[in-house]
PDB file of C-alpha atoms in Angstrom:
ATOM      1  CA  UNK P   1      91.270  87.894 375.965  1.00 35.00           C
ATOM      2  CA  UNK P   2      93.921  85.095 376.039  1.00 37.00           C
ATOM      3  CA  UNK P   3      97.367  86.390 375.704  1.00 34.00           C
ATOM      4  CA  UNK P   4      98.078  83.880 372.664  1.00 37.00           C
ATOM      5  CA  UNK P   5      95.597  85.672 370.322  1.00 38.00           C
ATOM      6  CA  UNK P   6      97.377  89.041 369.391  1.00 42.00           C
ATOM      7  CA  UNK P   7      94.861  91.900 369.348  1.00 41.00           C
ATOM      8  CA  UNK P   8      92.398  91.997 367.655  1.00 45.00           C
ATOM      9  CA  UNK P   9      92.276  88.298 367.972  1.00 52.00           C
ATOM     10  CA  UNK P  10      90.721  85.845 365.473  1.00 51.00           C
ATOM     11  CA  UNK P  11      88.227  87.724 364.137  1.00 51.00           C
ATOM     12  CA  UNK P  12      87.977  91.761 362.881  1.00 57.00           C
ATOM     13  CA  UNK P  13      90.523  91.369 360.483  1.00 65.00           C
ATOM     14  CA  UNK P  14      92.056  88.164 359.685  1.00 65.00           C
ATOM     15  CA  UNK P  15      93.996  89.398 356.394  1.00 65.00           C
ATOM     16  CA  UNK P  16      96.262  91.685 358.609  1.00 68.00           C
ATOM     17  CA  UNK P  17      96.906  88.732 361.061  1.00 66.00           C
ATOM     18  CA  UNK P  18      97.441  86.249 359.120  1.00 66.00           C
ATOM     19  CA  UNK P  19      98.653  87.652 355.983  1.00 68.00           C
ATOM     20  CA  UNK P  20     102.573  88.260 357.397  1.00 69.00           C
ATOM     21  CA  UNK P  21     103.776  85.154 358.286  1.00 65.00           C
ATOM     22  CA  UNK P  22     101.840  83.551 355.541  1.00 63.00           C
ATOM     23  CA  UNK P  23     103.636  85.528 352.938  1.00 66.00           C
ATOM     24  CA  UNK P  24     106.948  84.818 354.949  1.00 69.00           C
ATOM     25  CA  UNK P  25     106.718  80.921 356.264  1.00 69.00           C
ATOM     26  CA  UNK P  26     103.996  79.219 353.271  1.00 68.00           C
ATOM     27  CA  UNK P  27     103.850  81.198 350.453  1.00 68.00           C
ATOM     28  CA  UNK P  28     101.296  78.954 348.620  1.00 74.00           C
ATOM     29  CA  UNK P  29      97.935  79.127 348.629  1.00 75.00           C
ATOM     30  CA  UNK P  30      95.324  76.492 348.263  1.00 80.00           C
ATOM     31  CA  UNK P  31      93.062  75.704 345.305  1.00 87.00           C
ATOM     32  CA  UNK P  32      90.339  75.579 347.093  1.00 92.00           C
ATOM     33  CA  UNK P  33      89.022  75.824 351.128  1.00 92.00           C
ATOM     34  CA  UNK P  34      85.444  74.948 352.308  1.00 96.00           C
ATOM     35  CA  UNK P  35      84.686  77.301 354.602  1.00 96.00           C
ATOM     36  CA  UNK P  36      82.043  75.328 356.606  1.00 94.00           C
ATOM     37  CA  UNK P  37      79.021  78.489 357.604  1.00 96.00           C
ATOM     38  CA  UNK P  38      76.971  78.105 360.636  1.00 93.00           C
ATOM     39  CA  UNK P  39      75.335  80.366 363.243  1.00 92.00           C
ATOM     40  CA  UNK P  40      77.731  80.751 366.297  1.00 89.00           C
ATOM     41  CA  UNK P  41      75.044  79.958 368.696  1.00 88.00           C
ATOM     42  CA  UNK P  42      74.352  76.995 366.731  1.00 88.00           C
ATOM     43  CA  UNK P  43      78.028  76.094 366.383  1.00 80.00           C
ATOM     44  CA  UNK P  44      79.175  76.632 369.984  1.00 78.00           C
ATOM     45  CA  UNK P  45      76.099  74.552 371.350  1.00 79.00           C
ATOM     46  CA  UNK P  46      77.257  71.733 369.249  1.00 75.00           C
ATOM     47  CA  UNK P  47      80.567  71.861 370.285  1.00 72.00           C
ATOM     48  CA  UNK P  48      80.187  72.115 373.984  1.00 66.00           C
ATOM     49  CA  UNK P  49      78.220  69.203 373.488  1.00 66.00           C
ATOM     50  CA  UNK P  50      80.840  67.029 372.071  1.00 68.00           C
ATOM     51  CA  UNK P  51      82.325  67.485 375.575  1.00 69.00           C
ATOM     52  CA  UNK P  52      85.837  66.871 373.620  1.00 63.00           C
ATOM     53  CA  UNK P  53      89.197  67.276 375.583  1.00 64.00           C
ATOM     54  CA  UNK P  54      90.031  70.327 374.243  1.00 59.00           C
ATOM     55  CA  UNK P  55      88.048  73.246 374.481  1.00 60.00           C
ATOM     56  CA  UNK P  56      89.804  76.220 373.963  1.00 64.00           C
ATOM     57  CA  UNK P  57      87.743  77.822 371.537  1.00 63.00           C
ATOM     58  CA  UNK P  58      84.618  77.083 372.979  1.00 62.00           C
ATOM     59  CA  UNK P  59      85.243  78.304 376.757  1.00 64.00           C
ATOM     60  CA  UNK P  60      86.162  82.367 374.680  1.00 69.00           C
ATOM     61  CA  UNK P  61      82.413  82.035 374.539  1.00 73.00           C
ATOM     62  CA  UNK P  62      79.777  83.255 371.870  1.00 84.00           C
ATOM     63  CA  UNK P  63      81.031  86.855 371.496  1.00 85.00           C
ATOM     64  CA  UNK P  64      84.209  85.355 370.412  1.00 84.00           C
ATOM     65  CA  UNK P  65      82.401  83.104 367.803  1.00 82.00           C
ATOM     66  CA  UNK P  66      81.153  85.520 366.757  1.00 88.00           C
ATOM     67  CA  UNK P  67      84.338  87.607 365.805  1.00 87.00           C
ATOM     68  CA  UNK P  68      85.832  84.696 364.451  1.00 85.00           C
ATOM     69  CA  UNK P  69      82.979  84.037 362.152  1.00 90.00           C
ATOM     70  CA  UNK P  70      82.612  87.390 361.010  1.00 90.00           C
ATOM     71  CA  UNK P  71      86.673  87.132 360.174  1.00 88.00           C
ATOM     72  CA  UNK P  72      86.120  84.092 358.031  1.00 89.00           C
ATOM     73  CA  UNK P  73      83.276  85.162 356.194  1.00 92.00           C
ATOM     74  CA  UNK P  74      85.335  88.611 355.633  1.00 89.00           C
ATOM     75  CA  UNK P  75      87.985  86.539 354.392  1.00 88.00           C
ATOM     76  CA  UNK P  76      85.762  84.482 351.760  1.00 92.00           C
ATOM     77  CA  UNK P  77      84.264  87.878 350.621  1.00 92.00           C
ATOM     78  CA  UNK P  78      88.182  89.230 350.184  1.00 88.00           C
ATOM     79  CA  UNK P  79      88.957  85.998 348.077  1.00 90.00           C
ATOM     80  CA  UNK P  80      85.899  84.472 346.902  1.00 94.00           C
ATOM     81  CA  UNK P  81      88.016  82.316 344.086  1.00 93.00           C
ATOM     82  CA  UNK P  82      89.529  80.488 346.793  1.00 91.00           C
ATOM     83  CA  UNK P  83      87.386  80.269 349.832  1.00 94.00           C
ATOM     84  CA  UNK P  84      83.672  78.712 349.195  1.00 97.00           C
ATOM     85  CA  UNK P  85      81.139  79.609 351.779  1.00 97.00           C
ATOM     86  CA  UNK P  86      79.181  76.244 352.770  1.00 98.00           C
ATOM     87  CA  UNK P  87      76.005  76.043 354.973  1.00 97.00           C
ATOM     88  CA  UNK P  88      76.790  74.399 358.255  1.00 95.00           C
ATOM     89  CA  UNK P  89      73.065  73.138 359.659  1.00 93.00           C
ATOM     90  CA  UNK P  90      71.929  70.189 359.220  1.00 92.00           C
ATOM     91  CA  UNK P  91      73.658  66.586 359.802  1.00 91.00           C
ATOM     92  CA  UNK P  92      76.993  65.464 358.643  1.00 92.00           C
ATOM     93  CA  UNK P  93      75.240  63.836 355.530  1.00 97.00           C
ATOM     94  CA  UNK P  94      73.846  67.096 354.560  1.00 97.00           C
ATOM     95  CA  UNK P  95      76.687  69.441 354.721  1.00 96.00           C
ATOM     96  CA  UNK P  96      79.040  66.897 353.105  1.00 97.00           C
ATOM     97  CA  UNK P  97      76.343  66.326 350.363  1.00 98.00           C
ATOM     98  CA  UNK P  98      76.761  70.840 350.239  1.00 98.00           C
ATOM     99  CA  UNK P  99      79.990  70.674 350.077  1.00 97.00           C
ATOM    100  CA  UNK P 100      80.443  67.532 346.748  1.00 97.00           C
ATOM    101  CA  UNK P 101      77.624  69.919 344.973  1.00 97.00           C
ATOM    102  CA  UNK P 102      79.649  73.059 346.018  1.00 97.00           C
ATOM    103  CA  UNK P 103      82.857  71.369 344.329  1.00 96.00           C
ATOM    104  CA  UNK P 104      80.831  70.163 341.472  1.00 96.00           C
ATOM    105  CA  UNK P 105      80.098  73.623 340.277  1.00 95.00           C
ATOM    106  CA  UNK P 106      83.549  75.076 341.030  1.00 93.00           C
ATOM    107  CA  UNK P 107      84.651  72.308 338.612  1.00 90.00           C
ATOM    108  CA  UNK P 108      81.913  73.036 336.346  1.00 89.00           C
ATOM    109  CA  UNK P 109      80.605  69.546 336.304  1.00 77.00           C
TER     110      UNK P 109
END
C-alpha cells in the first residue's frame, strides 16, 4: 500500500479519515454531491483505457477499487441527504441524463 494513503487507506472507513481535517481545515459541507456508482471492474477497465497521464489510482488495482467504492457507498448510506448514489454504466449521455433526473427529484420538480 502506498505510503501516502494512511491505513486503512481510501476505503473501510472514510468518515474516520476524512472527518478530522474536514472539521478542522473546511468546515462546510456541500448541498449536494453526485456520487457517480459503477462496478470496479467496470470502472478500472475504463480508466486504464483512457491511457491518461496519471494513473495513480488505477495501477492500486481492482482490490483497491474495490475498498474505495465500498467507502463511498458507506459514506452515502452515513449521509444520504447529502450524497446521491448515481448509476455509472452506460455512456456519458446516459449518466448525465441520471444525474439532471436525480437533481430533479431532490428539488422536487
Amino acid at each position: 500500500m502506498p505510503e501516502r494513503y494512511p491505513a486503512p487507506c481510501p476505503g473501510s472507513n472514510l468518515v474516520a479519515l476524512t472527518e478530522p481535517p474536514h472539521l478542522l481545515a473546511i468546515r462546510i459541507e456541500p448541498d449536494l454531491t453526485f456520487l457517480i456508482d459503477l462496478d470496479p471492474a467496470a470502472g478500472l477497465s475504463r480508466a486504464v483505457g483512457r491511457r491518461g497521464h496519471e494513473q495513480r489510482f488505477e495501477d492500486m488495482g481492482l482490490a483497491m477499487q474495490e475498498r474505495m467504492r465500498a467507502g463511498f457507498l458507506g459514506l452515502a448510506r452515513k449521509f444520504p441527504e447529502r450524497i446521491a448514489v448515481v448509476e455509472g454504466s452506460g455512456g456519458p449521455e446516459v449518466v448525465a441524463g441520471r444525474v439532471r433526473e436525480t437533481l430533479r427529484d431532490r428539488l422536487g420538480r
